[in-house]
Amino acid sequence: MLELLSPAGNFEKMRAAIRYGADAVYLGSDCFGMRTAAASFGGDNLKTACDYAHSKGAKVYLTCNTVPRNNELEALPSFVEYAKDSGVDAFIVTDIGVLGIIKKIAPDVDIHISTQASTVNYEACNFWYEMGAKRIVLGREVSLDEIAEIRSRIPDDLEIESFVHGAMCMAH
């Protein structure tokens, strides 16, 4: 199944993406996302965003793609609970420890592996699948031929996602 997924940096951009046909949007909250300074979906805004998107038939995927340090982990369970209660359809994660916490607290919410995890081969995809991931956002450097090979060597129900426009993110 093909899905058109668009970033949503704020409510105006989210509404525009959905109005112009996005099946889903991804957005960040005020913590545990790579762009917390630009995030505008903290507090009650996340629930409002989920309610709006769902009323239009669209899904909301929340970036939870930082690699938290030990001193940040204590706040993660309540954040996951808040996001689950707000109605997010999936968490986009990079860190395996974050994945484990999400599976414990929100087992019914889908997990997508972020492009920040730099997944570029079928073995890594199969590993993430065994850990509970529903979707892998492949590394941006993966070619169409490599995507085809990955698709042929992973379970049919493991979704893969690929960026078709933009490459502004960076990780170090």
C-alpha positions as semicolon CSV with decimal commas, in nm:
position;residue;x (nm);y (nm);z (nm)
1;M;0,000;0,000;0,000
2;L;0,132;0,341;-0,093
3;E;0,105;0,617;0,166
4;L;0,178;0,985;0,115
5;L;0,345;1,108;0,435
6;S;0,430;1,471;0,492
7;P;0,611;1,662;0,765
8;A;0,400;1,892;0,980
9;G;0,608;2,157;1,152
10;N;0,303;2,341;1,285
11;F;-0,077;2,335;1,266
12;E;-0,090;2,540;0,946
13;K;0,150;2,304;0,768
14;M;-0,033;2,000;0,903
15;R;-0,370;2,127;0,779
16;A;-0,221;2,209;0,438
17;A;-0,059;1,866;0,405
18;I;-0,386;1,691;0,486
19;R;-0,590;1,925;0,267
20;Y;-0,362;1,846;-0,029
21;G;-0,384;1,472;0,014
22;A;-0,139;1,349;0,278
23;D;-0,251;1,017;0,420
24;A;-0,039;1,080;0,728
25;V;0,179;1,347;0,885
26;Y;0,481;1,322;1,106
27;L;0,549;1,579;1,371
28;G;0,747;1,645;1,684
29;S;0,653;1,735;2,034
30;D;0,847;1,943;2,282
31;C;1,076;1,660;2,392
32;F;1,242;1,339;2,266
33;G;1,242;1,456;1,904
34;M;1,540;1,575;1,700
35;R;1,378;1,914;1,638
36;T;1,237;2,012;1,978
37;A;1,324;2,379;1,925
38;A;1,096;2,391;1,621
39;A;0,826;2,160;1,755
40;S;0,486;2,315;1,812
41;F;0,294;2,009;1,927
42;G;0,368;2,005;2,299
43;G;0,111;2,002;2,576
44;D;-0,251;1,975;2,464
45;N;-0,151;2,063;2,106
46;L;-0,057;1,701;2,035
47;K;-0,405;1,573;2,120
48;T;-0,563;1,855;1,920
49;A;-0,342;1,767;1,621
50;C;-0,431;1,396;1,647
51;D;-0,802;1,474;1,676
52;Y;-0,790;1,703;1,372
53;A;-0,592;1,457;1,156
54;H;-0,814;1,165;1,253
55;S;-1,128;1,368;1,176
56;K;-0,991;1,405;0,821
57;G;-0,893;1,039;0,789
58;A;-0,519;1,099;0,830
59;K;-0,271;0,941;1,069
60;V;-0,020;1,107;1,300
61;Y;0,331;0,971;1,352
62;L;0,528;1,122;1,639
63;T;0,904;1,157;1,620
64;C;1,063;1,013;1,929
65;N;1,395;0,983;1,755
66;T;1,654;1,115;1,998
67;V;1,906;0,887;2,163
68;P;1,840;0,974;2,526
69;R;2,112;0,975;2,789
70;N;2,066;0,800;3,122
71;N;1,952;1,120;3,293
72;E;1,675;1,167;3,033
73;L;1,523;0,820;3,059
74;E;1,317;0,888;3,372
75;A;1,093;1,131;3,180
76;L;1,039;0,898;2,883
77;P;0,762;0,671;3,023
78;S;0,531;0,963;3,106
79;F;0,599;1,116;2,764
80;V;0,509;0,789;2,591
81;E;0,191;0,764;2,801
82;Y;0,098;1,124;2,712
83;A;0,155;1,058;2,340
84;K;-0,042;0,734;2,348
85;D;-0,331;0,909;2,527
86;S;-0,315;1,192;2,272
87;G;-0,388;0,940;1,996
88;V;-0,066;0,909;1,797
89;D;-0,078;0,627;1,545
90;A;0,294;0,548;1,556
91;F;0,619;0,646;1,720
92;I;0,921;0,708;1,497
93;V;1,224;0,588;1,696
94;T;1,599;0,554;1,657
95;D;1,711;0,404;1,986
96;I;1,647;0,040;2,077
97;G;1,602;0,130;2,445
98;V;1,330;0,380;2,351
99;L;1,167;0,108;2,140
100;G;1,165;-0,123;2,444
101;I;1,003;0,138;2,667
102;I;0,737;0,215;2,406
103;K;0,656;-0,155;2,367
104;K;0,596;-0,180;2,744
105;I;0,387;0,136;2,782
106;A;0,208;0,159;2,446
107;P;0,207;-0,194;2,301
108;D;-0,081;-0,116;2,065
109;V;0,087;0,186;1,903
110;D;0,292;0,111;1,592
111;I;0,668;0,160;1,591
112;H;0,851;0,299;1,289
113;I;1,231;0,300;1,279
114;S;1,365;0,645;1,194
115;T;1,592;0,721;0,903
116;Q;1,830;0,838;1,179
117;A;1,896;0,467;1,249
118;S;2,063;0,449;0,904
119;T;1,904;0,118;0,807
120;V;2,043;0,024;0,467
121;N;2,018;-0,356;0,445
122;Y;1,769;-0,639;0,482
123;E;1,938;-0,795;0,788
124;A;1,893;-0,474;0,986
125;C;1,531;-0,453;0,867
126;N;1,468;-0,809;0,982
127;F;1,627;-0,733;1,320
128;W;1,403;-0,430;1,374
129;Y;1,102;-0,636;1,268
130;E;1,185;-0,901;1,528
131;M;1,205;-0,622;1,785
132;G;0,851;-0,512;1,701
133;A;0,887;-0,251;1,428
134;K;0,604;-0,225;1,177
135;R;0,790;0,009;0,940
136;I;1,150;0,093;0,855
137;V;1,238;0,438;0,721
138;L;1,539;0,346;0,512
139;G;1,857;0,549;0,507
140;R;1,840;0,821;0,245
141;E;2,137;0,687;0,055
142;V;1,963;0,359;-0,039
143;S;1,915;0,321;-0,414
144;L;1,600;0,194;-0,586
145;D;1,777;-0,134;-0,669
146;E;1,875;-0,175;-0,303
147;I;1,517;-0,101;-0,195
148;A;1,394;-0,374;-0,430
149;E;1,641;-0,624;-0,284
150;I;1,547;-0,529;0,072
151;R;1,178;-0,569;-0,012
152;S;1,241;-0,918;-0,149
153;R;1,422;-1,031;0,169
154;I;1,194;-0,902;0,446
155;P;0,852;-1,015;0,569
156;D;0,559;-0,904;0,355
157;D;0,398;-0,723;0,649
158;L;0,708;-0,515;0,726
159;E;0,654;-0,175;0,566
160;I;0,938;0,024;0,419
161;E;0,944;0,397;0,375
162;S;1,172;0,603;0,160
163;F;1,221;0,977;0,132
164;V;1,140;1,105;-0,216
165;H;1,219;1,471;-0,152
166;G;1,452;1,654;0,081
167;A;1,757;1,562;0,279
168;M;1,794;1,833;0,540
169;C;1,846;1,603;0,839
170;M;2,186;1,512;0,968
171;A;2,310;1,292;1,246
172;H;2,645;1,271;1,418
